PDB file of C-alpha atoms in Angstrom:
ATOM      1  CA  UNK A   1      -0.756   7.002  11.943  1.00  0.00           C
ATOM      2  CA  UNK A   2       1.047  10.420  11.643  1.00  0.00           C
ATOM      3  CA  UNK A   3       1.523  12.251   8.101  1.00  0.00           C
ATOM      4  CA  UNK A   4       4.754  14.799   8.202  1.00  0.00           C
ATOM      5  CA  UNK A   5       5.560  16.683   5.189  1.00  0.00           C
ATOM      6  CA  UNK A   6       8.648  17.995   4.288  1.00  0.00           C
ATOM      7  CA  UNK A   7       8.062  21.560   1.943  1.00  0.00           C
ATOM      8  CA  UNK A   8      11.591  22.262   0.964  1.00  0.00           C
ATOM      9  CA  UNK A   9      11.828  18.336  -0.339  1.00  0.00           C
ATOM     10  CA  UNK A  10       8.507  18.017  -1.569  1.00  0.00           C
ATOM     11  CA  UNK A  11       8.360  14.759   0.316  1.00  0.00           C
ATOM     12  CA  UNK A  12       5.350  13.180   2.617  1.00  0.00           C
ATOM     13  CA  UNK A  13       5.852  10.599   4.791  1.00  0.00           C
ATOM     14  CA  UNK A  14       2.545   8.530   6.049  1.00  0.00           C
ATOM     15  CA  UNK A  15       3.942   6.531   9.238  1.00  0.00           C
ATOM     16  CA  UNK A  16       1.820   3.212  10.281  1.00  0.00           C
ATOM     17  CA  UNK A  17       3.836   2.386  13.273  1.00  0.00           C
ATOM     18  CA  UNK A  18       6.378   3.455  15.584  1.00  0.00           C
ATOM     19  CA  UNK A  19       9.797   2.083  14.139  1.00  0.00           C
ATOM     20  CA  UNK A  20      10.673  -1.270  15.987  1.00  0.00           C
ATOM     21  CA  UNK A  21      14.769  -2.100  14.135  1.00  0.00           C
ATOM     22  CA  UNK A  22      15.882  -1.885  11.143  1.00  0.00           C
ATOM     23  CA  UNK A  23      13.583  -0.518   7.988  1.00  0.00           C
ATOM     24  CA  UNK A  24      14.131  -2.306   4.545  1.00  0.00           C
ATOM     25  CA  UNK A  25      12.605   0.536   2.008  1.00  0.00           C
ATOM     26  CA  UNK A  26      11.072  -0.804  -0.826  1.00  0.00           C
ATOM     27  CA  UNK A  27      11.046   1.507  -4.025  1.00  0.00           C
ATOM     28  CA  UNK A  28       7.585   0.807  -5.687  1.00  0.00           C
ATOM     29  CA  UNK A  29       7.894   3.407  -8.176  1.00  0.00           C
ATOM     30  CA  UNK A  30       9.743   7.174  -9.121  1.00  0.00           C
ATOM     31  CA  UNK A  31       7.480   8.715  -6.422  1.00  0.00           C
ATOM     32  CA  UNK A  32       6.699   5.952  -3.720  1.00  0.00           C
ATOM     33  CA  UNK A  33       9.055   4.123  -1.705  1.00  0.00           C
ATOM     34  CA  UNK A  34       7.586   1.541   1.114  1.00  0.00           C
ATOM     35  CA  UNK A  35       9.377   0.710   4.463  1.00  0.00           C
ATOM     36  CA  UNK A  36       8.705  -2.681   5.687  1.00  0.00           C
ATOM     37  CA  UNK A  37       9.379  -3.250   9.658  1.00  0.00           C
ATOM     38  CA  UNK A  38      11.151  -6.525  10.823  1.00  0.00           C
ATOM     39  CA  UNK A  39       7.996  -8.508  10.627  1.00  0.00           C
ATOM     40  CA  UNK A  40       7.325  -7.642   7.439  1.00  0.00           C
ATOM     41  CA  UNK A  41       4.266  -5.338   8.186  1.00  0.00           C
ATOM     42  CA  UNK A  42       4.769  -1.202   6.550  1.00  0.00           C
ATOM     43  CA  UNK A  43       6.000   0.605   9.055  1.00  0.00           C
ATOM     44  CA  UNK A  44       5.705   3.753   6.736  1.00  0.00           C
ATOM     45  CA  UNK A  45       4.893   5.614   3.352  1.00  0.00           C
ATOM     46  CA  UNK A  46       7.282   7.931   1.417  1.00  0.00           C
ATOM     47  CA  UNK A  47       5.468   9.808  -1.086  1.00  0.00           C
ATOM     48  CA  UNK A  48       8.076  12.098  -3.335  1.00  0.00           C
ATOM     49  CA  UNK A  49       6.732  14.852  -5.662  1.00  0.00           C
ATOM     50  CA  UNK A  50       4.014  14.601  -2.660  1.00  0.00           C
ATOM     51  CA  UNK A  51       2.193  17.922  -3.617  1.00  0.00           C
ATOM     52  CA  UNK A  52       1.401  16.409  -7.311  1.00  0.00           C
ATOM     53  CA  UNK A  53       0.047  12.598  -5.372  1.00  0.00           C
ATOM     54  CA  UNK A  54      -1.590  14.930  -2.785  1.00  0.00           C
ATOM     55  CA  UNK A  55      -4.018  17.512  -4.565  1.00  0.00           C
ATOM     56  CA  UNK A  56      -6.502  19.557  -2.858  1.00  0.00           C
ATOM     57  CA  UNK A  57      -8.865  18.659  -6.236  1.00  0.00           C
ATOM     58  CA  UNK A  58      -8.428  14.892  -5.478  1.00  0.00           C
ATOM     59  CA  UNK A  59      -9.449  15.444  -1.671  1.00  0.00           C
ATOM     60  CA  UNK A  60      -6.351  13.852  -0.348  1.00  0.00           C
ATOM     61  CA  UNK A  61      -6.964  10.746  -2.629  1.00  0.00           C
ATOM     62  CA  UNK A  62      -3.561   9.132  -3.929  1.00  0.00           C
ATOM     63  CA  UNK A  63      -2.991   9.969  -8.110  1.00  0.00           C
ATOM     64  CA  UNK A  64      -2.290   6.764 -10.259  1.00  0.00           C
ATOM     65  CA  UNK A  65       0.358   8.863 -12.389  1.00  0.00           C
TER      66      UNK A  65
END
């Protein structure tokens, strides 16, 4: 697993895997897209608006909103 996070996007991406082909993205909501690998298994996590689902207060714990 490797977290990057982009500042000047406000934009976190959790990756599960290494990428293996092509990535269908999923968009769950406003603020969370999911990539699914070939298999069907998430390859990978975009979080955007990352700094309001990612709050020092909620020790890293995901926001429902």
């Amino acid at each position: 697993m490797k977290l990057t996070y982009d500042s000047r996007h406000n934009i976190a991406y959790i990756r599960l895997q290494e990428k293996k082909g092509q990535i269908e993205t999923i968009r769950v909501s406003d603020e969370l897209n999911v990539d699914l690998a070939p298999d069907g298994t998430v390859y990978g996590i975009e979080l955007l608006n990352a700094n309001q689902q990612l709050r020092a207060e909620d020790r890293g714990n995901l926001s429902s909103g």
